[in-house]
C-alpha cells in the first residue's frame, strides 16, 4: 500500500501545499483521508495515476472544519463515473449526523444543487472502535479538538492524528504502525513563532508543537513519522527547521512536498 500526499497544509492552502488530503492506494482500492483543497490534485497527473483502475473510492473524514471538507465541492469533477462512499464519524462520536452535516454543506446557495442530487454516493457513519473499510480494519477514536476530530488507524500500516494536540492516548492507539501522519503546527524554539500576531495564538493550542509530536512518535514506536497539517503562517524554511527539531526526538521523521508517494511497507 502506498500513501500519496495530496494536501499537507492546514487551514489555508499555499502555493506549494493544499489543505489536508492523503490518499492510500492498494491495487484497485483507493482510500482518501479528508477532502481539503488537496482533493483537487486527483485531477492532476498524480491523481489520474491514483484513479487508474479504481471504480469505487472510499473517502474518510476526520471532521467538518472547512480546511478538511471544502474539496467536497470538487467531487463531481474528480470522481465522474466512479462510486464513492463517504465515511464520517457517527453522531455518537462528535454529536453530528454525517448525512445531515453533508447535506448542510452541499446545498444552495453555496452549491448549485443539493447533496442528494449527486449520484453514486453512499454515506456511512463510522463508530468509535473498529470499522471495516474496503476490506481493511479502520479504527476510530475521538480526539480533543473544537467540534471533535477523529483519529484513525488502518491495519498496522497507517495512523492519522490531525487537528489535535499531542494526546497520550494516541500512543496506544497508533502503537507500532508503519507510518504515523501527525499534525505539526508550530515550533516553540523558533523565533519566527514569536512574531505571530497575538490574536492567532489561541488557535495554536488546538494543535501540536513539534517537540511534543516527536516525543510522542518515539514513545509510540512507529516506523516513520510524517509531519502534516502544516501551518500556512510559516513557510518551507520554517518547516525544514521543524523537521530538524523533530529528528532530534525521533530520527525517522519525514517532511515531504505535496504529491509525494511513500511506500508504507518498506522501512525508512
Ligand atoms: Zn485543520
Ligand atoms: Zn480542525
mmCIF file of N, CA, C and O and ligand atoms in Angstrom, residues 9-12 19-20 34 62-63 65-68 145 162-164 183 185 207 229, ligand 1:
data_model
loop_
_atom_site.group_PDB
_atom_site.id
_atom_site.type_symbol
_atom_site.label_atom_id
_atom_site.label_comp_id
_atom_site.label_asym_id
_atom_site.label_seq_id
_atom_site.Cartn_x
_atom_site.Cartn_y
_atom_site.Cartn_z
ATOM 1 N N UNK A 9 -1.136 20.943 4.062
ATOM 2 C CA UNK A 9 -1.279 22.164 4.853
ATOM 3 C C UNK A 9 -2.541 22.074 5.701
ATOM 4 O O UNK A 9 -3.447 21.294 5.421
ATOM 5 N N UNK A 10 -2.592 22.888 6.738
ATOM 6 C CA UNK A 10 -3.830 23.090 7.471
ATOM 7 C C UNK A 10 -4.366 24.477 7.147
ATOM 8 O O UNK A 10 -3.634 25.337 6.646
ATOM 9 N N UNK A 11 -5.651 24.649 7.379
ATOM 10 C CA UNK A 11 -6.316 25.950 7.350
ATOM 11 C C UNK A 11 -6.356 26.599 5.969
ATOM 12 O O UNK A 11 -7.393 26.684 5.339
ATOM 13 N N UNK A 12 -5.193 27.115 5.481
ATOM 14 C CA UNK A 12 -5.168 27.901 4.232
ATOM 15 C C UNK A 12 -4.244 27.203 3.232
ATOM 16 O O UNK A 12 -3.110 26.896 3.568
ATOM 17 N N UNK A 19 -4.683 22.064 1.343
ATOM 18 C CA UNK A 19 -5.101 21.619 2.679
ATOM 19 C C UNK A 19 -5.404 20.116 2.655
ATOM 20 O O UNK A 19 -5.512 19.495 1.597
ATOM 21 N N UNK A 20 -5.574 19.583 3.859
ATOM 22 C CA UNK A 20 -5.428 18.151 4.132
ATOM 23 C C UNK A 20 -6.147 17.185 3.192
ATOM 24 O O UNK A 20 -7.375 17.229 3.051
ATOM 25 N N UNK A 34 -9.715 12.760 4.257
ATOM 26 C CA UNK A 34 -10.068 14.175 4.250
ATOM 27 C C UNK A 34 -10.145 14.754 2.838
ATOM 28 O O UNK A 34 -9.468 14.301 1.906
ATOM 29 N N UNK A 62 -12.178 13.294 8.885
ATOM 30 C CA UNK A 62 -11.819 13.394 10.309
ATOM 31 C C UNK A 62 -12.796 14.296 11.045
ATOM 32 O O UNK A 62 -13.151 14.043 12.188
ATOM 33 N N UNK A 63 -13.214 15.401 10.408
ATOM 34 C CA UNK A 63 -14.175 16.337 10.992
ATOM 35 C C UNK A 63 -14.597 17.309 9.895
ATOM 36 O O UNK A 63 -14.152 17.179 8.749
ATOM 37 N N UNK A 65 -14.374 20.796 9.769
ATOM 38 C CA UNK A 65 -13.783 22.126 9.577
ATOM 39 C C UNK A 65 -13.463 22.282 8.089
ATOM 40 O O UNK A 65 -13.058 21.323 7.417
ATOM 41 N N UNK A 66 -13.641 23.521 7.599
ATOM 42 C CA UNK A 66 -13.671 23.707 6.145
ATOM 43 C C UNK A 66 -12.371 23.309 5.456
ATOM 44 O O UNK A 66 -12.391 22.892 4.292
ATOM 45 N N UNK A 67 -11.234 23.435 6.166
ATOM 46 C CA UNK A 67 -9.981 23.055 5.507
ATOM 47 C C UNK A 67 -9.915 21.546 5.235
ATOM 48 O O UNK A 67 -9.044 21.094 4.487
ATOM 49 N N UNK A 68 -10.863 20.784 5.801
ATOM 50 C CA UNK A 68 -10.884 19.330 5.605
ATOM 51 C C UNK A 68 -12.030 18.877 4.696
ATOM 52 O O UNK A 68 -12.109 17.700 4.362
ATOM 53 N N UNK A 145 -10.511 18.397 20.109
ATOM 54 C CA UNK A 145 -10.381 19.466 19.117
ATOM 55 C C UNK A 145 -11.741 20.140 19.101
ATOM 56 O O UNK A 145 -12.750 19.448 19.311
ATOM 57 N N UNK A 162 -4.692 14.187 13.134
ATOM 58 C CA UNK A 162 -4.645 15.601 12.751
ATOM 59 C C UNK A 162 -5.703 16.378 13.505
ATOM 60 O O UNK A 162 -6.686 15.813 13.989
ATOM 61 N N UNK A 163 -5.445 17.677 13.640
ATOM 62 C CA UNK A 163 -6.337 18.557 14.390
ATOM 63 C C UNK A 163 -6.529 18.043 15.806
ATOM 64 O O UNK A 163 -7.625 17.742 16.264
ATOM 65 N N UNK A 164 -5.405 17.966 16.481
ATOM 66 C CA UNK A 164 -5.354 17.515 17.870
ATOM 67 C C UNK A 164 -4.066 18.019 18.491
ATOM 68 O O UNK A 164 -3.074 18.200 17.782
ATOM 69 N N UNK A 183 -0.274 15.864 12.772
ATOM 70 C CA UNK A 183 -0.218 17.298 12.517
ATOM 71 C C UNK A 183 0.944 17.926 13.273
ATOM 72 O O UNK A 183 1.379 17.430 14.310
ATOM 73 N N UNK A 185 2.063 21.959 14.027
ATOM 74 C CA UNK A 185 1.564 23.314 13.767
ATOM 75 C C UNK A 185 2.598 24.387 14.050
ATOM 76 O O UNK A 185 2.577 25.443 13.443
ATOM 77 N N UNK A 207 -3.749 22.680 18.515
ATOM 78 C CA UNK A 207 -2.871 21.941 17.603
ATOM 79 C C UNK A 207 -1.596 21.486 18.318
ATOM 80 O O UNK A 207 -1.492 21.591 19.532
ATOM 81 N N UNK A 229 -0.471 18.735 8.027
ATOM 82 C CA UNK A 229 -1.321 19.822 8.533
ATOM 83 C C UNK A 229 -0.409 20.958 9.017
ATOM 84 O O UNK A 229 -0.459 21.406 10.156
HETATM 85 ZN ZN1 LIG B 1 -7.486 21.571 10.109
#
